[in-house]
XYZ file of C-alpha atoms in Angstrom:
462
model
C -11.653 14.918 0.562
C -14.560 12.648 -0.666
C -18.250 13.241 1.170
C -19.400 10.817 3.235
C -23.173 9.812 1.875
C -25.650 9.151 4.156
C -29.481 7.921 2.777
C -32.479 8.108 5.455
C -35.017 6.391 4.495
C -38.613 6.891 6.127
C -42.149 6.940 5.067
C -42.848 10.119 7.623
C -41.579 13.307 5.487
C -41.528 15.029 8.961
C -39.092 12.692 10.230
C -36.988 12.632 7.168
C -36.126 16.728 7.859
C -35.587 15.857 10.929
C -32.819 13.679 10.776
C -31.623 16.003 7.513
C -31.133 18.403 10.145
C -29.454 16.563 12.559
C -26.986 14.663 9.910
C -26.161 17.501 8.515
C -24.283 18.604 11.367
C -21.418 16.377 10.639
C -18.788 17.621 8.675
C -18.150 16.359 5.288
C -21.076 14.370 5.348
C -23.841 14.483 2.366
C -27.701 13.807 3.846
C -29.627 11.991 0.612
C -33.594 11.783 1.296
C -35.911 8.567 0.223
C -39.569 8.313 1.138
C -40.178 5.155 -1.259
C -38.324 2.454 0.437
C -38.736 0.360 -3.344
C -36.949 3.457 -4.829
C -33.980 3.411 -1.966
C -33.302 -0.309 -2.769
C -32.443 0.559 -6.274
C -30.073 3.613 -5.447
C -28.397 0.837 -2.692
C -27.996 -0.648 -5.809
C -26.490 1.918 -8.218
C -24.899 4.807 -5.860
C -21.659 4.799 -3.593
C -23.081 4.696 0.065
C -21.726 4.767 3.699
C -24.441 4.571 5.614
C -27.948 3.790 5.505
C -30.546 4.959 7.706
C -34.006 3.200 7.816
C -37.091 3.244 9.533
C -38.232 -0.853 9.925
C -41.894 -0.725 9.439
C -42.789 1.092 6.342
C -45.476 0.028 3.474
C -44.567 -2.207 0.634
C -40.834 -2.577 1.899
C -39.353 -3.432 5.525
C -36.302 -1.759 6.491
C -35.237 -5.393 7.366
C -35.575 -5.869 3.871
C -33.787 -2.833 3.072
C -31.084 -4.071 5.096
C -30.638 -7.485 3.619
C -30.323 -5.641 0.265
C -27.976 -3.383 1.720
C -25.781 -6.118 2.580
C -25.829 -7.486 -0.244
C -25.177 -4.610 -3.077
C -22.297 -3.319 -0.262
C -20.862 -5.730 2.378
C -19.348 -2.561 3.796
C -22.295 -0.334 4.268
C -23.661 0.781 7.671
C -27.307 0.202 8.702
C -28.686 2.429 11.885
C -32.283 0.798 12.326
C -34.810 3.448 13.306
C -38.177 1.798 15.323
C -41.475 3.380 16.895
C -42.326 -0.498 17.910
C -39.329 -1.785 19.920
C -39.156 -5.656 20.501
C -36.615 -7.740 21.366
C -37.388 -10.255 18.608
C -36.581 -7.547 16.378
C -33.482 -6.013 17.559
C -31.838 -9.449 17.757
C -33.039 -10.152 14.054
C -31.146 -6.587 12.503
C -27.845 -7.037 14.491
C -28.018 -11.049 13.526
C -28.397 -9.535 9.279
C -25.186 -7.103 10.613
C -27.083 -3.683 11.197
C -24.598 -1.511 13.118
C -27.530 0.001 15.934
C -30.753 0.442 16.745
C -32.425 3.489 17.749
C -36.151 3.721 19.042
C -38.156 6.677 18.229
C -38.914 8.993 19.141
C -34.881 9.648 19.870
C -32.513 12.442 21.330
C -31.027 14.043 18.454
C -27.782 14.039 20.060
C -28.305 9.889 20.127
C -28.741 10.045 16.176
C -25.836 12.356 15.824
C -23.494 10.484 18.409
C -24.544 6.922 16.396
C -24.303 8.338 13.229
C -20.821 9.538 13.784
C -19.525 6.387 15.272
C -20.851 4.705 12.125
C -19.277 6.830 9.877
C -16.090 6.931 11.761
C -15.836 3.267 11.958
C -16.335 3.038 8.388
C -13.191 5.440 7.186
C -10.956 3.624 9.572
C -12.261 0.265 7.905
C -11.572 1.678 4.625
C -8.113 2.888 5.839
C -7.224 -0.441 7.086
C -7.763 -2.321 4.549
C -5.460 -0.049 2.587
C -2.484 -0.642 4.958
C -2.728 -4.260 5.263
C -3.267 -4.203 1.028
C -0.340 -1.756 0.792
C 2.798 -2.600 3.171
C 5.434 0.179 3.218
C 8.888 -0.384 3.158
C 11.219 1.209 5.013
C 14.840 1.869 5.892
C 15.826 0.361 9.245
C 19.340 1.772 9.841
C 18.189 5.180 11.256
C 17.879 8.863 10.809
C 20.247 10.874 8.377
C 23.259 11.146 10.000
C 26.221 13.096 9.173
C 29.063 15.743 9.295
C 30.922 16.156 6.183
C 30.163 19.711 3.974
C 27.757 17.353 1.675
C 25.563 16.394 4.598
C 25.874 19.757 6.202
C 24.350 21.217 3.296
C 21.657 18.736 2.130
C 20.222 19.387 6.100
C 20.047 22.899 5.575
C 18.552 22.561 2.246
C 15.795 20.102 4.126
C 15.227 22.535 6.601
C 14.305 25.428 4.068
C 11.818 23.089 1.889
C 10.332 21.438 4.903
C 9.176 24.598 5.971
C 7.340 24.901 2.411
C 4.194 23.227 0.798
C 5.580 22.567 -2.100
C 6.016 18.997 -4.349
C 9.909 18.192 -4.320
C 11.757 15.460 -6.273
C 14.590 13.774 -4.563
C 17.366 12.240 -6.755
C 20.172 9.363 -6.109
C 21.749 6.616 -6.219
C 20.001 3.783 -4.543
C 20.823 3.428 -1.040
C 21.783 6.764 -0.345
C 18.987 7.050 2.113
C 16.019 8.974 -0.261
C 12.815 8.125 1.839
C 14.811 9.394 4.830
C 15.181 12.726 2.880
C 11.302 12.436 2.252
C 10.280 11.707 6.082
C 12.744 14.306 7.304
C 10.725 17.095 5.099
C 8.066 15.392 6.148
C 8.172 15.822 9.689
C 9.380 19.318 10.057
C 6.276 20.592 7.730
C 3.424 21.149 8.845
C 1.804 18.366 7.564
C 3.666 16.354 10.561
C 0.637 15.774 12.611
C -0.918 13.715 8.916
C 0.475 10.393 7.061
C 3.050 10.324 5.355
C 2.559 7.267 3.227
C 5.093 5.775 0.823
C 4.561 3.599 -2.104
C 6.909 1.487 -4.119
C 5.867 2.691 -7.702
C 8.321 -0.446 -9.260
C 7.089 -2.987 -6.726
C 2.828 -2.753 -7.840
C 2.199 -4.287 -11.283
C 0.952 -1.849 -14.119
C -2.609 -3.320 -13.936
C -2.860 -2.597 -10.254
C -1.529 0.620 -10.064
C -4.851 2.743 -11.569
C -6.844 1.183 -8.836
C -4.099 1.479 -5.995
C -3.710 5.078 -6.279
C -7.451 6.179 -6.639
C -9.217 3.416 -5.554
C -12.585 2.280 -7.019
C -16.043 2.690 -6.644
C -18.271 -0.402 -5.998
C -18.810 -2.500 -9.188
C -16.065 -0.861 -11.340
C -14.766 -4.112 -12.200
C -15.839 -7.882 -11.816
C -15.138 -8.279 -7.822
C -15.286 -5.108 -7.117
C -18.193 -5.702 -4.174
C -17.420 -2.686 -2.281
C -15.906 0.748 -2.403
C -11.885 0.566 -1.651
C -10.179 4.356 -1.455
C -6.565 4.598 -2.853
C -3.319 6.112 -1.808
C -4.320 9.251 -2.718
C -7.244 9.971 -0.853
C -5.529 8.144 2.458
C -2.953 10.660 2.027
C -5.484 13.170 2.625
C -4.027 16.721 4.863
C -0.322 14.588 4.414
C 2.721 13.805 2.519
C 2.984 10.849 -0.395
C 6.108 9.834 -1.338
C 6.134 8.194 -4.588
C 9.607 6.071 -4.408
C 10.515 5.549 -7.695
C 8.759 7.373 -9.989
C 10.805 7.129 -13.238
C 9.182 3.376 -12.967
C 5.609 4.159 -13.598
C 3.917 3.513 -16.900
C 3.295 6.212 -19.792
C -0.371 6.388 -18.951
C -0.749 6.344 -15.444
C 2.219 9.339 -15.466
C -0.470 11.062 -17.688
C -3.409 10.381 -15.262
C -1.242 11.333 -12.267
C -0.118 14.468 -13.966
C -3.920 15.599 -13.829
C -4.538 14.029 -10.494
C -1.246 16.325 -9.136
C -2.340 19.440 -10.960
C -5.555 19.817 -9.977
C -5.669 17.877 -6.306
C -8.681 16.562 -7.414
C -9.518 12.951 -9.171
C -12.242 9.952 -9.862
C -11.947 6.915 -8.405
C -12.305 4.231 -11.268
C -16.033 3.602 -11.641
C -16.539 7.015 -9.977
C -18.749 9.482 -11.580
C -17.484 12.269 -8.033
C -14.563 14.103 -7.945
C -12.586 13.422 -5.279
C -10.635 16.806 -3.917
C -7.160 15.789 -1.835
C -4.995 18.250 0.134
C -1.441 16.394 -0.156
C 2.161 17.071 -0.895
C 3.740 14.990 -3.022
C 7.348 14.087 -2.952
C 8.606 11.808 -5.148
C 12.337 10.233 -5.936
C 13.878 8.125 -8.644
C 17.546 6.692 -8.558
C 17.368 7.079 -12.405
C 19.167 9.418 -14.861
C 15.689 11.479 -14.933
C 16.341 13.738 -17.516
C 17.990 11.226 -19.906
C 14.305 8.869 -19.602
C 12.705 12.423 -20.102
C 14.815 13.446 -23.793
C 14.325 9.495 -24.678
C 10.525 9.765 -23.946
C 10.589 7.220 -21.200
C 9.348 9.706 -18.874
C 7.065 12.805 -19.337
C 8.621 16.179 -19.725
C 5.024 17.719 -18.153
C 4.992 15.628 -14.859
C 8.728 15.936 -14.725
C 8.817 19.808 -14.450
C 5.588 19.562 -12.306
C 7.251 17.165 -9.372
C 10.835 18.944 -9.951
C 9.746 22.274 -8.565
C 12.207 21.820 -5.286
C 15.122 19.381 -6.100
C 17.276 17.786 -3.720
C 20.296 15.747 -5.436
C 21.957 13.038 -2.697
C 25.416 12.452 -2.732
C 26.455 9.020 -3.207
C 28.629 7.563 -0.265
C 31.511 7.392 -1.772
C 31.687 11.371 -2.138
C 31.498 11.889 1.855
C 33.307 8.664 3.217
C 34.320 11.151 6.153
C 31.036 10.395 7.305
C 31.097 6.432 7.331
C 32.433 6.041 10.625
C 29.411 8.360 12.236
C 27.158 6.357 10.250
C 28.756 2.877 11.941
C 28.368 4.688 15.335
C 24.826 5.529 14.735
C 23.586 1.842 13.059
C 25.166 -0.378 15.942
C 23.146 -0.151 18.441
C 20.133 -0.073 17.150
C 21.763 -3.611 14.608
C 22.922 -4.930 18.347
C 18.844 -4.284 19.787
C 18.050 -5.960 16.170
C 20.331 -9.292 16.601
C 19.363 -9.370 20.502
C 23.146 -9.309 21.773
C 25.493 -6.278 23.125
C 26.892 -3.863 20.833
C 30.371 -4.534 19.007
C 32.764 -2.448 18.160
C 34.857 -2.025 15.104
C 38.440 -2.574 15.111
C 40.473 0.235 13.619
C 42.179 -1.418 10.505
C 38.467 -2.624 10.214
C 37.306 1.082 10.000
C 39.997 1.931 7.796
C 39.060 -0.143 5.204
C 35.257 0.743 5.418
C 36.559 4.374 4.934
C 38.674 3.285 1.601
C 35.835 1.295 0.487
C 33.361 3.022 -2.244
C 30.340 1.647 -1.499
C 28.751 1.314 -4.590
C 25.172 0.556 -2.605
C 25.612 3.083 -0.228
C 24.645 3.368 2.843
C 22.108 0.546 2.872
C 25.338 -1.807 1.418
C 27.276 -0.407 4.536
C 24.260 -1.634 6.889
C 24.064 -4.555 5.516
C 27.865 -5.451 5.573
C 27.554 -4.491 9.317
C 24.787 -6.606 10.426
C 26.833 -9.282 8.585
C 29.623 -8.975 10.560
C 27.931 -8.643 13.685
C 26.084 -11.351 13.215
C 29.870 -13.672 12.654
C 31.736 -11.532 15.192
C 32.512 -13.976 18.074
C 34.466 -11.408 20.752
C 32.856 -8.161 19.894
C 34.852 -6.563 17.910
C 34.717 -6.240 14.131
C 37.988 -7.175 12.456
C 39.520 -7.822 9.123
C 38.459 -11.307 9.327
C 35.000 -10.510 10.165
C 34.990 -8.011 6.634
C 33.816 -9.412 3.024
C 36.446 -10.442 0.947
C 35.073 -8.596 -1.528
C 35.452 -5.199 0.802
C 38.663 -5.799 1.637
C 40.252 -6.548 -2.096
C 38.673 -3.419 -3.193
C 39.156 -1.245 -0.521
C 40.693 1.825 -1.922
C 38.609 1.867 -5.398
C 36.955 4.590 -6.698
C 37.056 6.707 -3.730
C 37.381 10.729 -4.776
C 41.202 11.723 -6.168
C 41.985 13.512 -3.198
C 42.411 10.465 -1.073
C 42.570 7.599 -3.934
C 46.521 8.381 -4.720
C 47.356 7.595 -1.240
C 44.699 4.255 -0.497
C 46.012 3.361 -4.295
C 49.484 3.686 -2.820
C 49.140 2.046 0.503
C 47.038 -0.822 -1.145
C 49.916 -1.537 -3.605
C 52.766 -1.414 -0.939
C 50.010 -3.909 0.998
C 49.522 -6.314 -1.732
C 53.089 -6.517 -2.512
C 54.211 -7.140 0.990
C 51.239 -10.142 1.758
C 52.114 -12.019 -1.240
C 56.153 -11.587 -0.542
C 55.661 -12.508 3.069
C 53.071 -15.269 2.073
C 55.907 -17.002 -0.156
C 58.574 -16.876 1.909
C 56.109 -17.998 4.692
C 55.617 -21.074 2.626
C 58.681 -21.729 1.339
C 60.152 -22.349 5.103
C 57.096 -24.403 5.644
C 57.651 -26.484 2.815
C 53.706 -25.845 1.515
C 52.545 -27.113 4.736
C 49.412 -24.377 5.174
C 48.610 -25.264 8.617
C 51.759 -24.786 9.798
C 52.347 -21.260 7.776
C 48.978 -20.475 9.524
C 50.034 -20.535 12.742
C 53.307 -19.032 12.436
C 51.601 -16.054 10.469
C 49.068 -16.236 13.774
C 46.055 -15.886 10.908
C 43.342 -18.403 11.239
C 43.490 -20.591 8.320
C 40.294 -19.720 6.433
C 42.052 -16.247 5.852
C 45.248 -17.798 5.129
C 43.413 -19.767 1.853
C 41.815 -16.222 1.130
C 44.826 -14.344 0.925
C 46.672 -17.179 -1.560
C 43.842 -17.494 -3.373
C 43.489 -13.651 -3.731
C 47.038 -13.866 -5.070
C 46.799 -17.053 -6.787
C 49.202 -19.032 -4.788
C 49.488 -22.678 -4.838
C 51.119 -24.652 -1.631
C 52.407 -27.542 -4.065
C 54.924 -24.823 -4.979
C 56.595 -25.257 -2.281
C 56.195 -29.016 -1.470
C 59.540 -30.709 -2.182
């Protein structure tokens, strides 16, 4: 974790151990010295600072002064104004420049320490902040992982074991199948629960941002670069960061995050510190990893060094036992989302969401449900309420054990709807609305099913 830098500046060399002793009570705080006030303006010029601490009347240079140029080298640097001569006139002038107190000597050393602390506090949270509102997480709204089949049962034990580790894991799978859950459930059942996790989209930042997201910068380590801004990294600090995606990142940052993972320690860009970090990274990719590894797309170092734990997550089409827990579990919390009362889901509905292979897993299964609760009109998911798309395909790709059967059943189905569709129409003359209602279908799925067929009513028109 980086060291807070405090620099007292006062002409009184008495005063200055003073303080020193008193600062250096806080943890992870460094205490820097100036006598010269002209030699403290150039280091608020050239050094990374969080707080300044200046006497106001002082030859050759103010601490007013000192303040101004303060503000100006750092907009995000502290000033605690120190005064043997207090006047209001004064006072008003340093919190009107953006000073963050005034203390009038001689002071309580537990007033310094309590100010100074505030100060520094105020300025990490700051920092923090404006790293959150730079760097938006996203996240999967459809719950925790939920499940019952032998797959499931065994990728919760296997959380359970590595939570209770500190070591980096690399989570693998198709996308959908729920791979930041895995990371927040390891998360919090470590004992890093009580710190951030904090997740970050490694394909979502662009390759010239991603340097400077991850360690942060010092100030003027690029044109704009005004203040100090900490990265991902050190705002992980005593946590977890979960690096979604990590087959996505560029050669060279994988080669300056290899370093950065190896050795918990970094430089912010412009920095001339190290910066130590306790965190535990887990990272996941829904690529082939090995395959971008042999073709040189990914680096075999960083690889092995993230792939000491591995969890591999089954696609949903290899436990579809567990799709109607997983509708269970999403609707009420879909019903609180839409602002109406649960629905349920029709049993020839559920049947087909169970023959379905759900090639975006369990996020496509979310989805499709919100979907349909969002149509449904009497609370009930039905056929009609289902995607075409779904429905025609129900049966696909699901695992051998159960795909002669579906295959079967969907066969005798499809022959039977297009036989009774005909004959339907051929007593109706082509008439669709009529064939509609005696079918007791509502006529937008009457059109789907001939056109899913590839039935024309003129057929039948005399």
């Amino acid at each position: 974790m980086r060291l807070q830098r405090v620099l007292v500046v006062d002409d009184e060399a008495g005063l200055l151990e003073v303080c020193q002793d008193i600062l250096s009570r806080l943890p992870d705080v460094e205490v820097l010295l100036e006598r010269d006030p002209r030699r403290a303006a150039a280091r608020l010029g050239s050094e990374v600072l969080d707080l300044l601490v200046t006497d106001i009347r002082m030859p050759e240079m103010s601490g007013v002064d000192l303040l101004r140029l303060a503000r100006e080298a750092d907009p995000g640097m502290l000033v605690l104004m120190l005064t043997g001569f207090p006047a209001i006139e004064t006072a008003v002038e340093t919190m009107k420049l953006g000073a963050f107190d005034y203390i009038v000597k001689p002071f309580i050393p537990d007033d310094l320490l309590a100010t100074a602390s505030r100060a520094l506090e105020q300025r990490r949270l700051r920092d923090e902040n404006r790293l959150l509102v730079r760097h938006v997480a996203r996240t999967y709204r459809f719950g925790n992982l939920v499940g019952g089949s032998v797959a499931m049962r065994f990728m919760f034990d296997l959380i359970e074991r590595t939570a209770a580790t500190d070591t980096d894991v690399l989570v693998v799978g198709e996308s959908g199948t729920g791979k930041e859950l895995v990371a927040r459930s390891l998360h919090a059942n470590s004992k890093r629960r009580d710190k951030r996790f904090v997740p970050v989209d490694c394909g979502a930042i662009p390759d010239d941002l991603l340097e400077n997201e991850f360690f942060g910068h010092d100030r003027g380590a690029f044109s704009g670069a005004n203040e100090a801004t900490i990265g991902l990294l050190e705002f992980a600090e005593g946590g977890t960061l979960f690096l979604d995606e990590v087959g996505e990142l560029p050669l060279l940052l994988q080669a300056k995050l290899l370093r950065a993972i190896q050795e918990r320690r970094f430089r912010r860009l412009g920095g001339r510190h190290e910066i130590q970090v306790d965190v535990r990274i887990i990272a996941a990719t829904n690529r082939e990893i090995e395959e971008e590894v042999r073709a040189k797309r990914f680096r075999e170092d960083l690889y092995y060094r993230i792939n000491v734990l591995r969890i591999d997550m089954p696609p949903l089409r290899a436990h579809a036992e567990d799709v109607p827990l997983l509708v269970e579990s999403m609707i009420p919390a879909m019903a609180r989302e839409l602002g109406r009362e649960p629905v349920s889901v029709g049993a020839e509905a559920l049947e087909v969401l169970c023959s379905y292979s759900w090639p975006g897993n369990v996020r496509e299964l979310q989805n499709m449900l919100k979907r349909a609760a969002t149509l449904d009109r009497d609370g009930v998911i039905g056929l009609d309420d289902l995607p075409e798309q779904i429905i025609d395909r129900a049966g696909e790709g699901v695992p051998s054990a159960k795909g002669g059967f579906f295959r079967a059943r969907q066969q005798r189905l499809e022959d039977f709807e297009q036989s009774y569709l005909r004959r339907l129409l051929q007593t109706c003359q082509g008439d669709v609305a009529v064939a509609a209602r005696e079918a007791m279908l509502p006529r937008g799925t009457f059109y789907r099913l001939m056109k899913k067929y590839g039935i024309q009513p003129d057929e039948f028109r005399s």
